[in-house]
Coordinates of C-alpha atoms and ligand atoms in Angstrom, one line a residue:
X221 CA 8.7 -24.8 19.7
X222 CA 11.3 -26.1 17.6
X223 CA 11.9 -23.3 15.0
X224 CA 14.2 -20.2 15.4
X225 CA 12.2 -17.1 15.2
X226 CA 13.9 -14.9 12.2
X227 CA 13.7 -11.8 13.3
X228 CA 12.7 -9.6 10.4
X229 CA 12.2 -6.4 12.6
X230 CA 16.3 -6.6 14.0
X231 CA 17.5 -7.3 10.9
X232 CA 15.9 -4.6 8.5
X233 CA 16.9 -2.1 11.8
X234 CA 20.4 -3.3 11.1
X235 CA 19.8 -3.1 7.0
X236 CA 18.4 0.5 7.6
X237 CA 21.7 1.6 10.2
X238 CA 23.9 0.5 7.0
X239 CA 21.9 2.7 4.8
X240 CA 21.9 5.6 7.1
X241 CA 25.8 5.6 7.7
X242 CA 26.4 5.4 3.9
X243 CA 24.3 8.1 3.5
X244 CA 25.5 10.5 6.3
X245 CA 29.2 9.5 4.6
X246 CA 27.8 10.6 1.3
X247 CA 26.8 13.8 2.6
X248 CA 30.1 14.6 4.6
X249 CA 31.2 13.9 0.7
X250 CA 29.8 16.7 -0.6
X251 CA 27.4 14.5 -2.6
X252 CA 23.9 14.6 -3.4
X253 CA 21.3 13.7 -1.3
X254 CA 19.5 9.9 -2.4
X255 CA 16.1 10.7 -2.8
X256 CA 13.2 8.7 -3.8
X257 CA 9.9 9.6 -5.8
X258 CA 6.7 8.1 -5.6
X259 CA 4.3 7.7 -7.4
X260 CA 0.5 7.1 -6.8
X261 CA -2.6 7.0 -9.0
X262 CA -6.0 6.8 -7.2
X263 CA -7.2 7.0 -4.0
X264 CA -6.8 3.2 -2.5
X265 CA -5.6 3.4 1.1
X266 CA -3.8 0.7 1.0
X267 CA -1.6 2.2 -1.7
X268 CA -1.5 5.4 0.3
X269 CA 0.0 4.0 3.3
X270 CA 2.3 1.9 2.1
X271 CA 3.5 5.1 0.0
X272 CA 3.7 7.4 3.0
X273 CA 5.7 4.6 5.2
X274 CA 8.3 4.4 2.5
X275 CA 8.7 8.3 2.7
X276 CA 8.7 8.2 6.2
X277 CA 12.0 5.7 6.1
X278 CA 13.4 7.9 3.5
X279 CA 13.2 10.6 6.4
X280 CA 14.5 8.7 9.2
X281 CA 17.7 7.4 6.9
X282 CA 18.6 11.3 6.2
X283 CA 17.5 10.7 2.5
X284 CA 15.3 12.5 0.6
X285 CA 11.5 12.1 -0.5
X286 CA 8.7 13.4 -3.4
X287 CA 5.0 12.0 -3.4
X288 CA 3.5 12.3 -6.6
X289 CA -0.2 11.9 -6.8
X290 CA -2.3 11.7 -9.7
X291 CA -6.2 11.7 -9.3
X292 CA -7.9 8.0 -10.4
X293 CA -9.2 9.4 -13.5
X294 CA -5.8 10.0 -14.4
X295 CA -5.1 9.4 -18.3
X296 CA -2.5 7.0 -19.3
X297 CA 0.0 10.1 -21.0
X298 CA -0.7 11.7 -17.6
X299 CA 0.8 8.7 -16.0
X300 CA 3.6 8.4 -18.6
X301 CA 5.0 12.1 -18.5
X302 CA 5.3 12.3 -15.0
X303 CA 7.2 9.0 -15.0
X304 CA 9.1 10.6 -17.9
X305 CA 9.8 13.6 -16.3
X306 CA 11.3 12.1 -13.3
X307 CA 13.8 10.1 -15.5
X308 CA 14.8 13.4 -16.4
X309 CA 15.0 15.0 -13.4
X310 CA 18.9 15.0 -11.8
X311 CA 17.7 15.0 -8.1
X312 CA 15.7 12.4 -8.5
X313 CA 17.9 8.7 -7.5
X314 CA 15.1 5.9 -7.9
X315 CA 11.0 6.4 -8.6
X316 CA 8.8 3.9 -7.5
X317 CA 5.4 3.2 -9.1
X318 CA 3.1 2.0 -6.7
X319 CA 1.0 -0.8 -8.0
X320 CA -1.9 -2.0 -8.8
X321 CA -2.9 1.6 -10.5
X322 CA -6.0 1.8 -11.7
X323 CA -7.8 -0.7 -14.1
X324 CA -7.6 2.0 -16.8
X325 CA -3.5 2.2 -17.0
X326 CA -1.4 -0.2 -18.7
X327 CA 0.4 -0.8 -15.7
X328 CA 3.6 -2.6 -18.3
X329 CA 3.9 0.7 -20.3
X330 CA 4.6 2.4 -17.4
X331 CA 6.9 0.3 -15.6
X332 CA 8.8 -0.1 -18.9
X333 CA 9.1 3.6 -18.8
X334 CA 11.4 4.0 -15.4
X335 CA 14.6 4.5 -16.4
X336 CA 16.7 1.4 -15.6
X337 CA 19.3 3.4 -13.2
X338 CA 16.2 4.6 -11.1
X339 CA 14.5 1.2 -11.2
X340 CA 14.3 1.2 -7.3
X341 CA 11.6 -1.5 -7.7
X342 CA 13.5 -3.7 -9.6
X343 CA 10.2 -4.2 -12.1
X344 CA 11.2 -2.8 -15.4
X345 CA 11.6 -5.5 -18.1
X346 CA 15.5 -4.8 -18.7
X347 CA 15.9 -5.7 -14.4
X348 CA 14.0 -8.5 -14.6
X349 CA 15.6 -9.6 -18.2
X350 CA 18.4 -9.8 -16.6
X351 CA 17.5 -11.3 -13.2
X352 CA 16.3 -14.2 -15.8
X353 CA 19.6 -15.0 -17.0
X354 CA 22.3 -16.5 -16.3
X355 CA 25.7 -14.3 -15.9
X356 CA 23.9 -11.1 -16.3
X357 CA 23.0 -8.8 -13.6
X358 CA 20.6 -6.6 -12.6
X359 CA 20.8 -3.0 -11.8
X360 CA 18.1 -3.6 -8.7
X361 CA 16.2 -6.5 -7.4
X362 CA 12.8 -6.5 -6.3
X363 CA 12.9 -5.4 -2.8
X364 CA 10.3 -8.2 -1.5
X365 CA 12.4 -11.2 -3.0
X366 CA 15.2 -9.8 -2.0
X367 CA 14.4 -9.4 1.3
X368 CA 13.4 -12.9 1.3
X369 CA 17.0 -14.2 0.3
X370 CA 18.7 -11.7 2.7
X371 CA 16.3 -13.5 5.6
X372 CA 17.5 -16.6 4.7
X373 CA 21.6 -15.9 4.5
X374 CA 21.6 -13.9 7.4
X375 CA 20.4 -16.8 9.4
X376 CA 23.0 -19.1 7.9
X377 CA 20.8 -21.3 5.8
X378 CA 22.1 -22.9 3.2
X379 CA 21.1 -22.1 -0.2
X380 CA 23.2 -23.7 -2.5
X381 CA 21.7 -27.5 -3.5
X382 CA 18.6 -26.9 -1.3
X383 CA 15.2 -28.1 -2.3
X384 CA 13.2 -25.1 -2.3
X385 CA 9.6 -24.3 -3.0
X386 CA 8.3 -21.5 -3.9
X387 CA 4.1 -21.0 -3.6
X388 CA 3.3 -18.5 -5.8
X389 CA 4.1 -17.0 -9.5
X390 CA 3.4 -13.2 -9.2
X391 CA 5.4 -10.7 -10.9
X392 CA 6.4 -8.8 -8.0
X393 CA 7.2 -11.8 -5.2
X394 CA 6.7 -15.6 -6.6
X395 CA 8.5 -15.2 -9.8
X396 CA 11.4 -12.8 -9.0
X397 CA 11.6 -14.9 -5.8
X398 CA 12.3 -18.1 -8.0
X399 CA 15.1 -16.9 -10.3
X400 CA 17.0 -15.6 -7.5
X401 CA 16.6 -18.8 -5.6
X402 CA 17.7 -20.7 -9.1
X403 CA 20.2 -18.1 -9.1
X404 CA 22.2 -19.1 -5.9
X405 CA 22.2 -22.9 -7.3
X406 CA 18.5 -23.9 -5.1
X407 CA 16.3 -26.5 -6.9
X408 CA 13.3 -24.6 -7.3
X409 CA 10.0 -26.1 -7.5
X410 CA 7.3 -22.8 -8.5
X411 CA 3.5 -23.8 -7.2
X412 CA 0.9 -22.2 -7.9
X413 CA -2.9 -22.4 -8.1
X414 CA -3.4 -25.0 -10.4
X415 CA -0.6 -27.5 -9.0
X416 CA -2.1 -30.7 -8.0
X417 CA -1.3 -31.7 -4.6
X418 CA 0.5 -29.2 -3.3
X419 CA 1.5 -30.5 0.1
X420 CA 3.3 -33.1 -1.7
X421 CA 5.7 -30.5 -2.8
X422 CA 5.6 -28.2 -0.1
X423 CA 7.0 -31.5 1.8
X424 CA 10.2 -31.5 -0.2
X425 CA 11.2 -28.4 0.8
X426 CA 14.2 -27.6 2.8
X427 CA 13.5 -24.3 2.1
X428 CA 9.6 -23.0 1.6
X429 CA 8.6 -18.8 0.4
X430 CA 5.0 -18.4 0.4
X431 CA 3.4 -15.8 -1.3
X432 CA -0.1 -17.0 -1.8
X433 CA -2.3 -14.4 0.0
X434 CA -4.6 -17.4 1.5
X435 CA -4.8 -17.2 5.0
X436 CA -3.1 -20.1 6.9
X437 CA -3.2 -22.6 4.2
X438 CA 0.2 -24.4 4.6
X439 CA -0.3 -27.0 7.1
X440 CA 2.2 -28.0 9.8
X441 CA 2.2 -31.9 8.5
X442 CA 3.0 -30.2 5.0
X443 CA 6.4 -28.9 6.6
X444 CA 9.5 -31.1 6.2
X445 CA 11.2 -31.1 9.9
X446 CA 13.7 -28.7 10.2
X447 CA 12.5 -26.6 7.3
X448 CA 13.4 -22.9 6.7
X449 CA 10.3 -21.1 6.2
X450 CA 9.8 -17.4 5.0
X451 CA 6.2 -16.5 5.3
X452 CA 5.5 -13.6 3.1
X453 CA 1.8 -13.4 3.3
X454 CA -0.4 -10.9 4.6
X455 CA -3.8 -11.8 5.7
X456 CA -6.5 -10.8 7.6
X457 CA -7.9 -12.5 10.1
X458 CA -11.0 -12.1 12.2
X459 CA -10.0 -11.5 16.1
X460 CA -12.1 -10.2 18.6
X461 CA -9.8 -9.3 20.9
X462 CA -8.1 -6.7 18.7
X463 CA -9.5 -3.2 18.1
X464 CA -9.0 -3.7 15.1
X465 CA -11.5 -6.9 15.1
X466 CA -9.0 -8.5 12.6
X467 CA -4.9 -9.6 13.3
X468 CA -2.8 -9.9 10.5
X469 CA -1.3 -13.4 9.3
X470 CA 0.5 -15.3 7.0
X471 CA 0.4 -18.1 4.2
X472 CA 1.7 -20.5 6.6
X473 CA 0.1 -21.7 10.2
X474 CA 2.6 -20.2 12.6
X475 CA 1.2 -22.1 15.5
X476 CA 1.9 -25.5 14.1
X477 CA 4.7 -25.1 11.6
X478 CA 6.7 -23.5 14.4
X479 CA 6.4 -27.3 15.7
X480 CA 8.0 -28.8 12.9
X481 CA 10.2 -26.3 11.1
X482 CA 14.0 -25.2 11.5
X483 CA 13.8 -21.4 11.3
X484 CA 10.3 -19.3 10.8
X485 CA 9.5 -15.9 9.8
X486 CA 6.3 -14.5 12.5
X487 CA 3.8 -12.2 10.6
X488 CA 3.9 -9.4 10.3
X489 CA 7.0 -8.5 11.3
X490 CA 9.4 -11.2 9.2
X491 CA 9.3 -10.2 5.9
X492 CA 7.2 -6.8 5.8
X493 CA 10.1 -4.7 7.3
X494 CA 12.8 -6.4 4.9
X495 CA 10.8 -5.0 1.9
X496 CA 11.3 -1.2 3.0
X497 CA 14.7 -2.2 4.2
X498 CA 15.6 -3.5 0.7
X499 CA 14.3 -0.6 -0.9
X500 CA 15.9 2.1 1.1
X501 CA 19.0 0.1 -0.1
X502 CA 18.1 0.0 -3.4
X503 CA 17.4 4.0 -3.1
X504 CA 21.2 4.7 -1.5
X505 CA 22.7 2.2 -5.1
X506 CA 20.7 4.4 -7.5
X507 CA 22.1 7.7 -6.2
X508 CA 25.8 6.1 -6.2
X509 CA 24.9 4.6 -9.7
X510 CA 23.9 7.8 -10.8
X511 CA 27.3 9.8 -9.4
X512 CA 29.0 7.7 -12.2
Ligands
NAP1346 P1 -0.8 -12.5 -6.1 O1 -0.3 -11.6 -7.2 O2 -2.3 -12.5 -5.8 O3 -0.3 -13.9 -6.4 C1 -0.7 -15.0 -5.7 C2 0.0 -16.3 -6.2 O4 -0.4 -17.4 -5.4 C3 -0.4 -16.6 -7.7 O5 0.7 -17.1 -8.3 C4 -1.5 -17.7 -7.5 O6 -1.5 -18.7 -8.5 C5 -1.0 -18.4 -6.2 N1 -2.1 -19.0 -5.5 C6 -3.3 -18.5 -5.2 N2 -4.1 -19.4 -4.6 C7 -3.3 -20.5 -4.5 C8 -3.6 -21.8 -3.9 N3 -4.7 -22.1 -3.3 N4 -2.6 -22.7 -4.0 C9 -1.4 -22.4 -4.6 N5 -1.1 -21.2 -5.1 C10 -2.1 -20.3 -5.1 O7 -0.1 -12.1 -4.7 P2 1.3 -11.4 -4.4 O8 1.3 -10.0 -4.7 O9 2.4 -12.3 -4.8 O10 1.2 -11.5 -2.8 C11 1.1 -12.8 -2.1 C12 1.0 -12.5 -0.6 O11 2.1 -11.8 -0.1 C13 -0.2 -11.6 -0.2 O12 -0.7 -12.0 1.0 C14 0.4 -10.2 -0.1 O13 -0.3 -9.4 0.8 C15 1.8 -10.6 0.5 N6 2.8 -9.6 0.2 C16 3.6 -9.2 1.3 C17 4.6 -8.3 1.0 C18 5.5 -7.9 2.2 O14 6.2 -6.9 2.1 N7 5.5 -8.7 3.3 C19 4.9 -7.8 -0.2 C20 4.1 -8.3 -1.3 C21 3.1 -9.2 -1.1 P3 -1.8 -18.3 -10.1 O15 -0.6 -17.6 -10.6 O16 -2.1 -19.6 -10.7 O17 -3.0 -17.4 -10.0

């Protein structure tokens, strides 16, 4: 193996330690208590988990948690007051939709509804305005990106005047992902599915984010030696040997771009931690944004 493992499990611990200091200082302050609302329509388990881990972290960091669950007939006003009344609620710090809802909800009139000093997601169209353009800053950042970039400097890699490619476009990883990339002076190349021989560009990349969702696609003769490589997929793959009967991979072969690479995130436990990490610290910012 030539690669460095990045270890996304240490370093969200250490990302989480932060938060939980600044928040035990905040309450030795006298101040209030960051706390963090979710919100949940329908009865996908997926969703559900994923909502109850990031209420569980709120625990363990000593700040504060609401679940808000609407049924999946749900109408979109339903949807819209809640999100409304927690804008207006004062113990509230940051609310966080939990996509996709169902078919039924205009998933873009909601997000554009979260107030932008409890945008813990980063996804309302002011915070991702701004993320677009240059000199202007966002009030949060999408966690997953940011998790992504936080990977990367933590290791020591080099962002500034690096080739990077980026496999994906979505809203909430490929595209944020790219403007904060573009933002610390990276070429960017964006792929998606209709480039035309992708390998091509995923060999120019000193630094390659993949965020494609398709099992094991990228290659180990795609990877340029010495590569960094953040692996953001999440895939399922059939093991026998697992309980389960399935393990969970990413975007890239491990196996063989561990041969060829610089630095490598494993799956699942490179990026995945980061993106609670990031939003427990994007919890602790609204709560000081919101003492001013
Ligand atoms: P998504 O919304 O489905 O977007 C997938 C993107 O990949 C799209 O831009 C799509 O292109 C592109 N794509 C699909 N097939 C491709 C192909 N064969 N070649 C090149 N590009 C292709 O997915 P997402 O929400 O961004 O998630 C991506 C992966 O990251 C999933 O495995 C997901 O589970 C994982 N994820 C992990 C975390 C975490 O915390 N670790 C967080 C979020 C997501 P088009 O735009 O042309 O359709």
């Amino acid at each position: 193996m030539t690669a460095k493992l990045i270890d996304g499990k240490v370093i969200a611990q250490e990302v989480r330690d932060g938060v939980a200091a600044a928040v035990a200082k905040r309450a030795a302050a006298g101040k209030s208590k960051p706390t963090l609302a979710t919100v949940l329509v329908g009865d996908r388990p997926d969703s559900a988990a994923y909502v109850a881990s990031k209420g569980k972290a709120c625990q363990e960091l000593g700040m504060g948690s609401i679940s808000e669950h609407l049924p999946t007939n749900a109408t979109q006003e339903q949807v819209e007051s809640l999100v409304k009344r927690l804008n207006a609620d004062p113990t509230i710090s940051g609310i966080l939709v939990q996509l996709p809802m169902p078919s039924h909800i205009d998933e873009e009139r909601v997000l554009q509804l979260v107030s932008i000093e409890k945008d813990v997601d980063g996804f309302s169209p002011i915070n991702i305005g701004r993320l677009a353009q240059k000199g202007r800053e966002p009030l949060f950042v999408p966690c997953t990106p940011n998790g992504c970039i936080y990977l990367l400097d933590k290791m020591g890699i080099q962002i500034e005047g690096a080739n990077a490619v980026m496999l994906g476009r979505s809203n909430i990883v490929g595209m944020p992902a790219s403007l904060l990339l573009v933002s610390r002076n990276a070429t960017v190349t964006i792929c998606h599915s209709r480039t035309k021989n992708l390998s091509d560009f995923v060999r120019q990349a000193d630094i390659l984010i993949a965020a494609i969702g398709k099992t094991e696609m990228v290659r180990g003769d795609w990877i340029k030696p010495g590569a960094a490589i953040i692996d953001v997929g999440m895939n399922s793959k059939p093991d026998a040997t697992k309980k389960s009967g399935y393990r969970l991979v990413g975007d890239v072969n491990f196996d063989e771009a561990k041969e060829v690479a610089g630095f490598i995130t494993p799956v699942p436990v490179g990026v995945g931690p980061m993106t609670i990490a990031m939003l427990m610290k994007n919890t602790f910012r609204a709560a000081e944004i919101q003492d001013k």
